[in-house]
Short mmCIF file of C-alpha atoms in Angstrom, two decimals:
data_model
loop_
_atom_site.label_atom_id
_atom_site.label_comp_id
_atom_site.label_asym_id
_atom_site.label_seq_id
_atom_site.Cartn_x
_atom_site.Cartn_y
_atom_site.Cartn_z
CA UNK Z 15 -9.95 -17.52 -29.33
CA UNK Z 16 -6.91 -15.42 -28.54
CA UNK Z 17 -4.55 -16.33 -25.72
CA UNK Z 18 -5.13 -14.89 -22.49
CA UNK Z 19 -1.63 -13.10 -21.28
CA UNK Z 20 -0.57 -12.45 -18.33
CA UNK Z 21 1.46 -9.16 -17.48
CA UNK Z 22 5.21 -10.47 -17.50
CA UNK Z 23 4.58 -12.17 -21.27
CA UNK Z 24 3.09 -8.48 -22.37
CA UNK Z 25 5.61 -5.98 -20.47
CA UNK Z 26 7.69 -6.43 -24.07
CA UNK Z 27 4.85 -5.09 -26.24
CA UNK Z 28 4.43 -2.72 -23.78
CA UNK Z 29 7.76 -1.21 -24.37
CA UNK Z 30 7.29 -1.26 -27.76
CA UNK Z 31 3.92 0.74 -27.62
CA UNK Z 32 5.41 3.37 -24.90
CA UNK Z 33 4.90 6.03 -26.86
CA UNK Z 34 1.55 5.63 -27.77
CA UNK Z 35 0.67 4.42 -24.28
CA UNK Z 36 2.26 7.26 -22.70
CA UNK Z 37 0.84 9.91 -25.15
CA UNK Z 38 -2.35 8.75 -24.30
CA UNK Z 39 -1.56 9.06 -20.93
CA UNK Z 40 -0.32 12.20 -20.71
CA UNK Z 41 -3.30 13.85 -22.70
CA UNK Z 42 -5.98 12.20 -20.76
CA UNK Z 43 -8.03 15.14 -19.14
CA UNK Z 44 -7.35 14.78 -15.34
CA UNK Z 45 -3.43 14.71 -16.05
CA UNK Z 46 -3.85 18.04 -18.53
CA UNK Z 47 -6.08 18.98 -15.16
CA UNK Z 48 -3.48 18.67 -12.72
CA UNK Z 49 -0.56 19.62 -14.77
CA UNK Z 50 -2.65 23.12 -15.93
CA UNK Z 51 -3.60 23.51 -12.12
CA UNK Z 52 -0.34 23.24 -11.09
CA UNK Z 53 1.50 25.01 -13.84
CA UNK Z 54 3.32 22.36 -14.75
CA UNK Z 55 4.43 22.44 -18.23
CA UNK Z 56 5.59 19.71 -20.32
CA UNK Z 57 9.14 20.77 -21.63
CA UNK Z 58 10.31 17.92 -24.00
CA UNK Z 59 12.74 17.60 -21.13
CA UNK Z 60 10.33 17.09 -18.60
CA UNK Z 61 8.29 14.69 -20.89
CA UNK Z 62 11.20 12.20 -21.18
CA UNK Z 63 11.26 12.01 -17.62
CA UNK Z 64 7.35 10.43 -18.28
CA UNK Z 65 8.41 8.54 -20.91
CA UNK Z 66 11.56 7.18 -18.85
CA UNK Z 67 9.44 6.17 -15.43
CA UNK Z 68 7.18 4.31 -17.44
CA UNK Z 69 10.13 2.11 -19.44
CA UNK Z 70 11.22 1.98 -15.29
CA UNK Z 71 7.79 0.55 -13.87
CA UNK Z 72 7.55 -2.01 -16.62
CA UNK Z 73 11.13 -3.30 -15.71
CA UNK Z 74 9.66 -3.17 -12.19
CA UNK Z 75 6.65 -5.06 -12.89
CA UNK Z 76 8.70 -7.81 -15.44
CA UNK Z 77 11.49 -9.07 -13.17
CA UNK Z 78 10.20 -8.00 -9.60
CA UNK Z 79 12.05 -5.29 -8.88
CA UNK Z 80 11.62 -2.42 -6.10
CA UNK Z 81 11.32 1.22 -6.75
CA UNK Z 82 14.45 1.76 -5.34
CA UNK Z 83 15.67 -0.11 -7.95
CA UNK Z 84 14.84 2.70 -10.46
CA UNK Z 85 16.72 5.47 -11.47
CA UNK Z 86 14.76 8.14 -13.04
CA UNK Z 87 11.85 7.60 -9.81
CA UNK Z 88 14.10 10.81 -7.63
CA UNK Z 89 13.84 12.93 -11.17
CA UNK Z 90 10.28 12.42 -11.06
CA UNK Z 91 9.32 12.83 -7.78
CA UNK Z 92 11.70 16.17 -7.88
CA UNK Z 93 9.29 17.46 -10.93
CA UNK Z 94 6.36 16.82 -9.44
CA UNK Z 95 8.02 18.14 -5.77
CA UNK Z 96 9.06 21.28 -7.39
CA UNK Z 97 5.42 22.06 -8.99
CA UNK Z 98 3.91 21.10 -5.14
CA UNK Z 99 1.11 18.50 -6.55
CA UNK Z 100 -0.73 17.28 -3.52
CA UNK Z 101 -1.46 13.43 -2.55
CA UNK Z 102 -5.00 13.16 -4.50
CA UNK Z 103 -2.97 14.85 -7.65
CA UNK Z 104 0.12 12.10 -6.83
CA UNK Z 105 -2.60 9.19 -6.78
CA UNK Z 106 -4.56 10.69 -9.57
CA UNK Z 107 -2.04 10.37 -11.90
CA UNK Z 108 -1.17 7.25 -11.26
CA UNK Z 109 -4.07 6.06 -11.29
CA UNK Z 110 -4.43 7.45 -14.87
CA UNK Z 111 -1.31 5.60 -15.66
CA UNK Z 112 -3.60 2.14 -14.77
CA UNK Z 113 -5.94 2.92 -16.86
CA UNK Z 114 -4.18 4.27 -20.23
CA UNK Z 115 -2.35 0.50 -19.85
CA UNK Z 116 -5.75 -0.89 -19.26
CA UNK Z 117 -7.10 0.63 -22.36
CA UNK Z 118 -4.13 -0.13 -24.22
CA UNK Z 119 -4.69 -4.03 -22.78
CA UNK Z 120 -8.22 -3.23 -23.61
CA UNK Z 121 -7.90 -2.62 -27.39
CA UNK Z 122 -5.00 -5.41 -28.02
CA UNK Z 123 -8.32 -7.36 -26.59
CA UNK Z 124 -5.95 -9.23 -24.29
CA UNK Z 125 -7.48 -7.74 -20.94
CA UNK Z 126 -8.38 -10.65 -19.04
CA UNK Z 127 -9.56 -11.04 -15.23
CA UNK Z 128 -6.21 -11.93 -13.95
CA UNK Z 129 -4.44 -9.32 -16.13
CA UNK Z 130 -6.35 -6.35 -14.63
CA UNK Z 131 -5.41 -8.07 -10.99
CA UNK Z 132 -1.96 -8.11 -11.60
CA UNK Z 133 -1.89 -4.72 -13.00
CA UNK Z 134 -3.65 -3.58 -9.75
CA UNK Z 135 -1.57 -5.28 -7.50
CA UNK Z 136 1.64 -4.01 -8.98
CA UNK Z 137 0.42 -0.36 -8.96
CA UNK Z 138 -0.08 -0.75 -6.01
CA UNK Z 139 2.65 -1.87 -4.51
CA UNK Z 140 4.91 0.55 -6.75
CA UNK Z 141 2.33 3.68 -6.11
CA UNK Z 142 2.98 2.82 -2.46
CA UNK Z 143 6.70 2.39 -2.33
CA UNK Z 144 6.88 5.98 -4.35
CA UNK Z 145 4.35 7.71 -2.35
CA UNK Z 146 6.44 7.26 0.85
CA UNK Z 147 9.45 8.60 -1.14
CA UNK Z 148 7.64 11.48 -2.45
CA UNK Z 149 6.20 12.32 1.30
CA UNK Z 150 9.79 12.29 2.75
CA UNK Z 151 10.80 14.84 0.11
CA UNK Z 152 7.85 16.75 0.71
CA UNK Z 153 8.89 16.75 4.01
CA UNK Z 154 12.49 17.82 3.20
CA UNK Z 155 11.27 20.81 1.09
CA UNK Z 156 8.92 22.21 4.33
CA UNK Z 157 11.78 21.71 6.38
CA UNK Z 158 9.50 19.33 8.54
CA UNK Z 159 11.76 17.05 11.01
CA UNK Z 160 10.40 14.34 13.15
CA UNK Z 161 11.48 12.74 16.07
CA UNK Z 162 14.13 10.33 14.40
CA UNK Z 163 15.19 13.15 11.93
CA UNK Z 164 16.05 14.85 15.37
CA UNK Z 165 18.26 11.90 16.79
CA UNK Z 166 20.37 11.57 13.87
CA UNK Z 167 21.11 15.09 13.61
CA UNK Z 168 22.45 14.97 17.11
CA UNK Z 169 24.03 11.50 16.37
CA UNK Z 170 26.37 13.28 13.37
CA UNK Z 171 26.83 15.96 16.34
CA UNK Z 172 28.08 12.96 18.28
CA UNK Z 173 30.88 11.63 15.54
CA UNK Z 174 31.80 15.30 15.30
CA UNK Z 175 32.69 15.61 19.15
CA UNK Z 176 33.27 12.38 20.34
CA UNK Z 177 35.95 9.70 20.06
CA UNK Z 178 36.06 6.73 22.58
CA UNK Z 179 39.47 5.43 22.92
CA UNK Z 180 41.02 2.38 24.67
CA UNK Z 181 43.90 0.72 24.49
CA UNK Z 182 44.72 -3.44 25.23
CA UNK Z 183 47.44 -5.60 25.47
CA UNK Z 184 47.75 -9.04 23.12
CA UNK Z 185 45.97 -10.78 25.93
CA UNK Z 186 43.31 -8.15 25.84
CA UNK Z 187 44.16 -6.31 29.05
CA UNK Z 188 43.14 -2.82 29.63
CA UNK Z 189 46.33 -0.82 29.40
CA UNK Z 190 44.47 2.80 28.58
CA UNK Z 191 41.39 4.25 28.61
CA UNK Z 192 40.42 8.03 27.59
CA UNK Z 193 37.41 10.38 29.56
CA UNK Z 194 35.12 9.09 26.91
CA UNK Z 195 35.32 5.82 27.89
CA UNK Z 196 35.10 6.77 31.18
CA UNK Z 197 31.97 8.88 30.60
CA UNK Z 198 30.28 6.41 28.74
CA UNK Z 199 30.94 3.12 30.75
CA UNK Z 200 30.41 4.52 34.05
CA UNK Z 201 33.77 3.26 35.72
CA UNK Z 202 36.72 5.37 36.69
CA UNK Z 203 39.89 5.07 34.76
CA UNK Z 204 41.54 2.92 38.11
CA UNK Z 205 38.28 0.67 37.49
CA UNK Z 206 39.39 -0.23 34.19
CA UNK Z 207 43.29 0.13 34.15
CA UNK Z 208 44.49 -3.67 34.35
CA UNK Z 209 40.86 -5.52 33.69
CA UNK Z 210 39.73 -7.87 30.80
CA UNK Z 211 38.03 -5.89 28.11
CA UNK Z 212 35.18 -8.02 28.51
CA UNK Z 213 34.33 -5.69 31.84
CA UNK Z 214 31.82 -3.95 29.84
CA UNK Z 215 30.74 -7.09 27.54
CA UNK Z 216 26.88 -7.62 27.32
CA UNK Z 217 25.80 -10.72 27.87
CA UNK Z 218 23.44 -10.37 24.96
CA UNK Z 219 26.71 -10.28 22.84
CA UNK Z 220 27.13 -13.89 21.31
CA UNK Z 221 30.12 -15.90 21.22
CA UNK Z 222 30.66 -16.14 17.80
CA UNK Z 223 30.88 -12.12 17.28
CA UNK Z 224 33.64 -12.07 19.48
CA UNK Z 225 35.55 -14.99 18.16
CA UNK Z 226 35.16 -13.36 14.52
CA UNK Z 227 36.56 -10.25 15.72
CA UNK Z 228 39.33 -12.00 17.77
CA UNK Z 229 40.48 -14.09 14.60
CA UNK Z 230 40.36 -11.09 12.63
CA UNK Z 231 42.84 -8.69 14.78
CA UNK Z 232 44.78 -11.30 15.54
CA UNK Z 233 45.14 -12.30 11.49
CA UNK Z 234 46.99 -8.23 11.85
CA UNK Z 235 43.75 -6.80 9.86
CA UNK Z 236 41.71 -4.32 11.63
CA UNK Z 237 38.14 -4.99 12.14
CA UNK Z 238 34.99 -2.76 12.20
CA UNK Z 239 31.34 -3.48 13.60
CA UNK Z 240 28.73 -3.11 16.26
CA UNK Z 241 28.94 -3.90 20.09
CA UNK Z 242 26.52 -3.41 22.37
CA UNK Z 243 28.58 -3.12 25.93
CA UNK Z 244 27.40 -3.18 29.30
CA UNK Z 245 27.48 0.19 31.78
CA UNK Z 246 28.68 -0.41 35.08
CA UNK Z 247 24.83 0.65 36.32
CA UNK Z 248 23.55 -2.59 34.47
CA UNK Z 249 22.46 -0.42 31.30
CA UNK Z 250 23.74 -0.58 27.87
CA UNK Z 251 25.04 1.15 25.44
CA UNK Z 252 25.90 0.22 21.41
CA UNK Z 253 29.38 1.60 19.44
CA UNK Z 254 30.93 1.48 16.00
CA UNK Z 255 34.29 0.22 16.38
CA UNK Z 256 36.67 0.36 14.87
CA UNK Z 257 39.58 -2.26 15.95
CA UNK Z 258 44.01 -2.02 14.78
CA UNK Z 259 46.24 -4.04 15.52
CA UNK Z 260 49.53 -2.49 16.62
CA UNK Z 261 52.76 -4.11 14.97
CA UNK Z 262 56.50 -3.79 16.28
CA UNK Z 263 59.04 -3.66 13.92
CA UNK Z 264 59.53 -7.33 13.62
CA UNK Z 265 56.06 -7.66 12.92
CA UNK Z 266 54.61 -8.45 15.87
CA UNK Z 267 51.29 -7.45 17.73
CA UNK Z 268 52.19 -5.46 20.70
CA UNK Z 269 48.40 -3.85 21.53
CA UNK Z 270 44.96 -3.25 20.15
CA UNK Z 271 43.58 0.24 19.80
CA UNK Z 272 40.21 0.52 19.58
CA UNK Z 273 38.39 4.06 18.49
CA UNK Z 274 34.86 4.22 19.41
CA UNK Z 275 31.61 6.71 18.30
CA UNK Z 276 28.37 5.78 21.26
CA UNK Z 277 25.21 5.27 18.04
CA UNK Z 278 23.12 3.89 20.90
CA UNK Z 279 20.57 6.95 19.96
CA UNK Z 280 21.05 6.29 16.07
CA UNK Z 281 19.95 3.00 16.77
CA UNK Z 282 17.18 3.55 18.58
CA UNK Z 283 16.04 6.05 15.76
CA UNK Z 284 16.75 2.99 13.00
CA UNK Z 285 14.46 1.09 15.14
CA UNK Z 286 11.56 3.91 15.58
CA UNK Z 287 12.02 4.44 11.65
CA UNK Z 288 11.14 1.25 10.71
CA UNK Z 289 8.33 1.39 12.94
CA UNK Z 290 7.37 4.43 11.31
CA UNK Z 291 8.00 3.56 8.04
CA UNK Z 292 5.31 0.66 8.51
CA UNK Z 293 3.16 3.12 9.69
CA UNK Z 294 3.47 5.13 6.67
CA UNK Z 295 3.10 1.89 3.92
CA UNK Z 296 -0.33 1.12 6.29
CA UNK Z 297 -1.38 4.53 5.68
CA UNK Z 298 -0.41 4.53 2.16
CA UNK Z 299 -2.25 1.45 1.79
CA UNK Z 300 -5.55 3.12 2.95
CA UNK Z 301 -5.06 6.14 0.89
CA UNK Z 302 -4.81 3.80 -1.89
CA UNK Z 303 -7.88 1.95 -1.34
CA UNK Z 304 -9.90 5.14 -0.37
CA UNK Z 305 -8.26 5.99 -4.00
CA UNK Z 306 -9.81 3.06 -5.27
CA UNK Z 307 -13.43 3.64 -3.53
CA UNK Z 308 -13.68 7.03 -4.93
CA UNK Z 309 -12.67 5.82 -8.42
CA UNK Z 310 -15.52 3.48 -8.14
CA UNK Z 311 -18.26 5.35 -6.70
CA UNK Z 312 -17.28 8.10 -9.45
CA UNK Z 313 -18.04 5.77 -12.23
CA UNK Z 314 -21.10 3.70 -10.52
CA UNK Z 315 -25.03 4.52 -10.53
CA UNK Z 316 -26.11 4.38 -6.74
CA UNK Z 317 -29.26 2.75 -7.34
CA UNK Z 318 -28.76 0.06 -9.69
CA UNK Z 319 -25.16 -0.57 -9.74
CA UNK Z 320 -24.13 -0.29 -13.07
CA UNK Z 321 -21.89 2.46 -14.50
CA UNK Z 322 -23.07 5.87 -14.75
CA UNK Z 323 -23.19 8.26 -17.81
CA UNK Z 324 -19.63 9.88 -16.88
CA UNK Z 325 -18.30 6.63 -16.72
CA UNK Z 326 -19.65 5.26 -20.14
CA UNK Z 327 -18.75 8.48 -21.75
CA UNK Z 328 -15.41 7.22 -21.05
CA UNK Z 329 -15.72 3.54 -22.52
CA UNK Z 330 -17.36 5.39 -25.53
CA UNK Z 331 -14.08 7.59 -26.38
CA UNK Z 332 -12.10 4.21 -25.70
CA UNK Z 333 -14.20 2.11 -28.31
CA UNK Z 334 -14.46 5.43 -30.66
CA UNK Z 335 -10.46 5.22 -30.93
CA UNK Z 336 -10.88 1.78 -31.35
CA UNK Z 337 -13.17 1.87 -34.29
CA UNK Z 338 -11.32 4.53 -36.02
CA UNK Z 339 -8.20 2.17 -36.11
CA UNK Z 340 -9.73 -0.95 -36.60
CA UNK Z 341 -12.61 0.68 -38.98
CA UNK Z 342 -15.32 -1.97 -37.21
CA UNK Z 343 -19.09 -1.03 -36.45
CA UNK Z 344 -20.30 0.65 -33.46
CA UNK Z 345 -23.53 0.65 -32.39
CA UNK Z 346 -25.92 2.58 -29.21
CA UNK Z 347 -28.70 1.72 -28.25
CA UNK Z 348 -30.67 3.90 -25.88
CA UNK Z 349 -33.81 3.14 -24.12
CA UNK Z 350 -36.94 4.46 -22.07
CA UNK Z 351 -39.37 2.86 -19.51
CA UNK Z 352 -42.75 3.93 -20.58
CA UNK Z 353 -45.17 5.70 -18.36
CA UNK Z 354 -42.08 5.70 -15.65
CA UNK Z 355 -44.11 9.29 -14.43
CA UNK Z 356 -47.60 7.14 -13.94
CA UNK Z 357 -45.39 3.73 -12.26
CA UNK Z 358 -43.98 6.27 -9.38
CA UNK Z 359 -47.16 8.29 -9.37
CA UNK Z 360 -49.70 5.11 -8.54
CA UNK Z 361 -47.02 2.98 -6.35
CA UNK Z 362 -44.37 5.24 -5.43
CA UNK Z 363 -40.72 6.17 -5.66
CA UNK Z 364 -39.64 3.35 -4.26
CA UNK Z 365 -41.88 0.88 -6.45
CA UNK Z 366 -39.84 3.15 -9.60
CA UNK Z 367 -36.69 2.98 -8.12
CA UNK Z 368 -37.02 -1.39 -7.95
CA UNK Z 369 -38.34 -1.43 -11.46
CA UNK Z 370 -35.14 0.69 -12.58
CA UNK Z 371 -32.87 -1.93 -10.61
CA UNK Z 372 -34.80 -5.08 -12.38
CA UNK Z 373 -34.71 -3.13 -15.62
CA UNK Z 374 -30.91 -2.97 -14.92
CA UNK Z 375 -30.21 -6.37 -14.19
CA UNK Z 376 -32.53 -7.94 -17.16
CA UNK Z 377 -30.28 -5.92 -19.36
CA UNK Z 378 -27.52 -7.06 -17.60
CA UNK Z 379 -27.85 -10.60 -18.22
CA UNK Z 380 -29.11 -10.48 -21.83
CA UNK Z 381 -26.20 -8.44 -23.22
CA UNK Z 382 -22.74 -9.72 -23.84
CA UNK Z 383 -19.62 -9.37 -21.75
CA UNK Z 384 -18.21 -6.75 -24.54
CA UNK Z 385 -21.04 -4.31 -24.27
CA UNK Z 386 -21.29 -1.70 -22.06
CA UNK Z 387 -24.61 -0.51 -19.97
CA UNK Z 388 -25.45 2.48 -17.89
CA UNK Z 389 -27.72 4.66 -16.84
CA UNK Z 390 -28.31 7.24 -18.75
CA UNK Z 391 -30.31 10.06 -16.58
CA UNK Z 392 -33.71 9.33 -14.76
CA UNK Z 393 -35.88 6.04 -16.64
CA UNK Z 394 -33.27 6.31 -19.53
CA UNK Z 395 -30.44 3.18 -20.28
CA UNK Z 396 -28.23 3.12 -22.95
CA UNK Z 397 -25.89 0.29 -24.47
CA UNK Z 398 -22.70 0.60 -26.45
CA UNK Z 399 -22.12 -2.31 -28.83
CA UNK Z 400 -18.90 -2.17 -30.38
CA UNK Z 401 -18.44 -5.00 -33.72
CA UNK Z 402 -22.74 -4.78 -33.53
CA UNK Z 403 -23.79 -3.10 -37.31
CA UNK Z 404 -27.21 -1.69 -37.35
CA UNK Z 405 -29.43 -4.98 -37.97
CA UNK Z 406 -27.73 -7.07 -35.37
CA UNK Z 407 -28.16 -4.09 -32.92
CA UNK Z 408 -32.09 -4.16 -33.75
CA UNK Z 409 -31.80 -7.55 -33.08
CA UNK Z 410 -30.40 -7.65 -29.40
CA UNK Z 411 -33.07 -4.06 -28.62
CA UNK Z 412 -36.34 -5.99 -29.82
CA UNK Z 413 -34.89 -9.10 -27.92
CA UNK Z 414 -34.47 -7.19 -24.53
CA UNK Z 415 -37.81 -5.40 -25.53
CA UNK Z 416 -39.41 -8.61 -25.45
CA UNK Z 417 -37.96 -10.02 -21.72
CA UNK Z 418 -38.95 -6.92 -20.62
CA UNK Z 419 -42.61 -6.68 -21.54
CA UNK Z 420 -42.60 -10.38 -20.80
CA UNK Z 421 -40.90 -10.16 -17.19
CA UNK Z 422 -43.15 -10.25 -14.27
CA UNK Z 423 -42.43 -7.61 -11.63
CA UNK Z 424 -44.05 -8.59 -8.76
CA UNK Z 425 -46.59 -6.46 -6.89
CA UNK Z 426 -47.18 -4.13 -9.74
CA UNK Z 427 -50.40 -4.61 -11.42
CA UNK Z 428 -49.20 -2.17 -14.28
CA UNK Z 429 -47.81 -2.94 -17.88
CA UNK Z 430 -43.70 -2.49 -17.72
CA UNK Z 431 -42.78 -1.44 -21.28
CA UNK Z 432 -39.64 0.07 -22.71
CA UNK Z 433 -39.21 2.15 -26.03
CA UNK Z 434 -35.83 1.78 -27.73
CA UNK Z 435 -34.04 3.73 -30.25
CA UNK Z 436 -30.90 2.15 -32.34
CA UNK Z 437 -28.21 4.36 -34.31
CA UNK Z 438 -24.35 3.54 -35.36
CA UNK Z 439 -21.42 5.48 -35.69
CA UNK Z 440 -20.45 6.52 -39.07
CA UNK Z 441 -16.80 7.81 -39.73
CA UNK Z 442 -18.16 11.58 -39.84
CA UNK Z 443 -19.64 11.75 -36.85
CA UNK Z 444 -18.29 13.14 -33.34
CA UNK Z 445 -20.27 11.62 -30.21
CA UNK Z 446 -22.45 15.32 -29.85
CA UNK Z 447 -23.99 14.15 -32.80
CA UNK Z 448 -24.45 10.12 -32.47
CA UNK Z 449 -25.83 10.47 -29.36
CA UNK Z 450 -28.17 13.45 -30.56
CA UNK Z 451 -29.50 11.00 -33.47
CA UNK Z 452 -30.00 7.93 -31.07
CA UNK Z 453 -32.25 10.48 -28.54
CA UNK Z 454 -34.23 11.47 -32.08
CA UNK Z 455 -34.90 7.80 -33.00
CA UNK Z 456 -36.21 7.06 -29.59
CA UNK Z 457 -38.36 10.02 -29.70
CA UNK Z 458 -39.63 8.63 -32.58
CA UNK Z 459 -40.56 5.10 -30.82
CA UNK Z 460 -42.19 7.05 -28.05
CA UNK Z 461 -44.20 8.66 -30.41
CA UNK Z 462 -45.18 5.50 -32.18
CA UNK Z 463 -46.95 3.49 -30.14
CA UNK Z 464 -44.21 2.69 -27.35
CA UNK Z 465 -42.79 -0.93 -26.36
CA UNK Z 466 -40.92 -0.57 -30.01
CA UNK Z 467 -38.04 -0.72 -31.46
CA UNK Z 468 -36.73 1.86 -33.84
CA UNK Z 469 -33.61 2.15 -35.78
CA UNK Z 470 -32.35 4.98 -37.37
CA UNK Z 471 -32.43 3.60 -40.94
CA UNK Z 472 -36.38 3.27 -40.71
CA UNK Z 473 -36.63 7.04 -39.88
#
């Protein structure tokens, strides 16, 4: 039995593989789709950009870093910017990213339960933390500004034009105060002239700040932080400051100056964008999951649940690579309910449509975990069975012929049969014509009797 890995202990063969990985990747039909939509052409430039974000999400995903943590991320979301993909395209090929590891996990036969989790979770969190990049340079290139853009525009307006200046004695005595100050604190200048400093302290300001920035001027070294002061009205208002001590020539402090810029509204705006940006990663989240849904319901059969031919059309190219490589068997099985027309004809649709779901799950169960079952179009299944040769796939089909004809489907007083028809890949063949020669050996077993199985080597 081979180990099962988890991500961290396979991120190294990863990086070792990334050109294959991210070949296959990037010649997967929906990101040739998107790219030809979008006229997006892969320069050899432009493809090391691919090449580089994928050695960057590894790192990501191997020691727990943040996007913002990777360099080449603002090159790629500038490509893609500059070539206007939409969200669905942004998710789409991301998604696509998922799955060309999964495959790659998927043929290394290491893809285990908790592997495909933590690959999930990690795109996730890395899709999210790039799609709210990618929407604020979206919003950059439209020229779109919300309300916070707004305040910190008029906050750099602010530093441009304003400068509040006071001026203290070693004691910290007001000995100066400019119409800034003024403006700002609410007081006239003969208010201030001659009062503590701490006039305009908040009382939400603790002790300790102040006693840092104390032993810090008084050390002779300016100091520089946040203060929230008090107005004389009882409201309040937050500055940068900027503190210096003023020396004599011996030395010696003789005053503070203090310079000023009011960020009360640049504040504010910090505090609204983190609101926001919580916002956005709770809407990202749901774009990711509705992502998710429509991935699924793409690749599922409504009635019974398992995948649908799209969907194993899909597995089938991944096991086809796979058995060109490894040069193992392949083998299909496809299958027909007998008389399906007569079942729905003398009980009903819905009668057909719970024999097609018992059908579904009888095959489920008597199958193994490698092979892959869906529904194929109307009454027809079919089963991919990759390491199966041709006897041991005649096998499993007159096995699951026999549950079937055995099973008892309650409240139909009507023989349940199925006809099967059994083929496997040889190295000339293309999947046109497999599948062609499996739908010829079944029509043969239809034609013989029905409830039989068929292989291709008795034709």
């Amino acid at each position: 039995m081979k180990k099962i890995m988890q991500l961290k202990e396979f991120s190294y063969i990863l990086k070792n593989n990334k050109n294959e990985i991210v070949d296959y990747w990037l010649e997967r039909q929906d990101v040739k789709d998107i790219f030809l939509t979008n006229q997006l052409i892969l320069t050899n430039e432009r493809k090391k950009i691919f090449y580089d974000l994928f050695d960057c999400i590894i790192s990501i995903i191997q020691w727990e870093l943040t996007i913002s943590e990777c360099p080449i991320k603002t090159k790629f979301l500038q490509l893609i910017n500059e070539n206007s993909l939409n969200i669905l395209n942004f998710f789409t090929i991301f998604t696509s990213l998922k799955n060309s590891i999964n495959y790659y996990f998927h043929k290394e036969e290491v893809l285990s339960f908790a592997l495909s989790n933590d690959i999930e979770r990690h795109f996730q969190r890395i899709t999210s933390e790039l799609y709210i990049e990618y929407e604020e340079l979206q919003s950059s290139k439209t020229n779109l500004k919300d309300n916070y853009s707004n305040l910190l525009i008029e906050y750099k307006k602010a530093v441009d034009l304003s400068n509040i200046v006071s001026k203290t004695n070693p004691k910290g005595i007001i000995t100066y105060v400019n119409d800034k100050f003024c403006e700002i604190s609410g007081y006239k200048k003969e208010e201030l002239i001659g009062k503590p400093h701490n006039i305009v302290r908040h009382p939400t300001m603790s002790s300790s700040a102040f006693q840092e920035l104390w032993d810090t001027i008084k050390n002779k070294k300016p100091w520089q932080g946040l203060i929230t002061n008090l107005k004389k009205d009882g409201r309040s208002y937050i500055v940068h400051s900027t503190i210096v001590p003023i020396l004599d020539i011996d030395g010696d402090i003789v005053e503070y100056i203090a310079i000023r810029n009011d960020v009360t509204e640049f504040e504010q705006a910090k505090e609204q964008l983190s609101t926001l940006n919580k916002a956005m990663k709770h809407k990202v989240d749901e774009l990711y999951s509705m992502a998710q849904i429509f991935e699924k319901q793409a690749s599922i059969d409504n009635l019974t649940g398992i995948f649908n031919r799209s969907k194993f059309e899909e597995f089938f190219d991944l096991e086809l690579e796979k058995v060109k490589m490894q040069r193992n068997n392949l083998s299909i099985i496809l299958l027909d309910i007998d008389n399906f027309k007569e079942i729905n004809d003398n009980f009903g649709h819905h009668t057909g449509d719970e024999v097609l779901k018992s059908i579904s799950k009888i095959i489920s169960q008597n199958i193994r975990a490698t092979d892959t079952l869906c529904r194929w179009g109307g009454e027809e299944f079919i089963i991919l069975l990759p390491g199966t040769s041709l006897m041991q796939a005649k096998v499993v089909a007159n096995n699951l012929r026999k549950i079937i004809d055995e099973y008892d489907f309650r409240g139909i007083e009507y023989p349940i049969t199925c006809s099967f028809g059994v083929a496997i890949f040889n190295n000339d063949d293309t999947k046109e014509v497999l599948f062609k020669r499996v739908d010829n050996v079944l029509y043969k077993a239809k034609n013989s009797g029905k409830n039989i199985v068929i292989g291709e080597d008795e034709i």
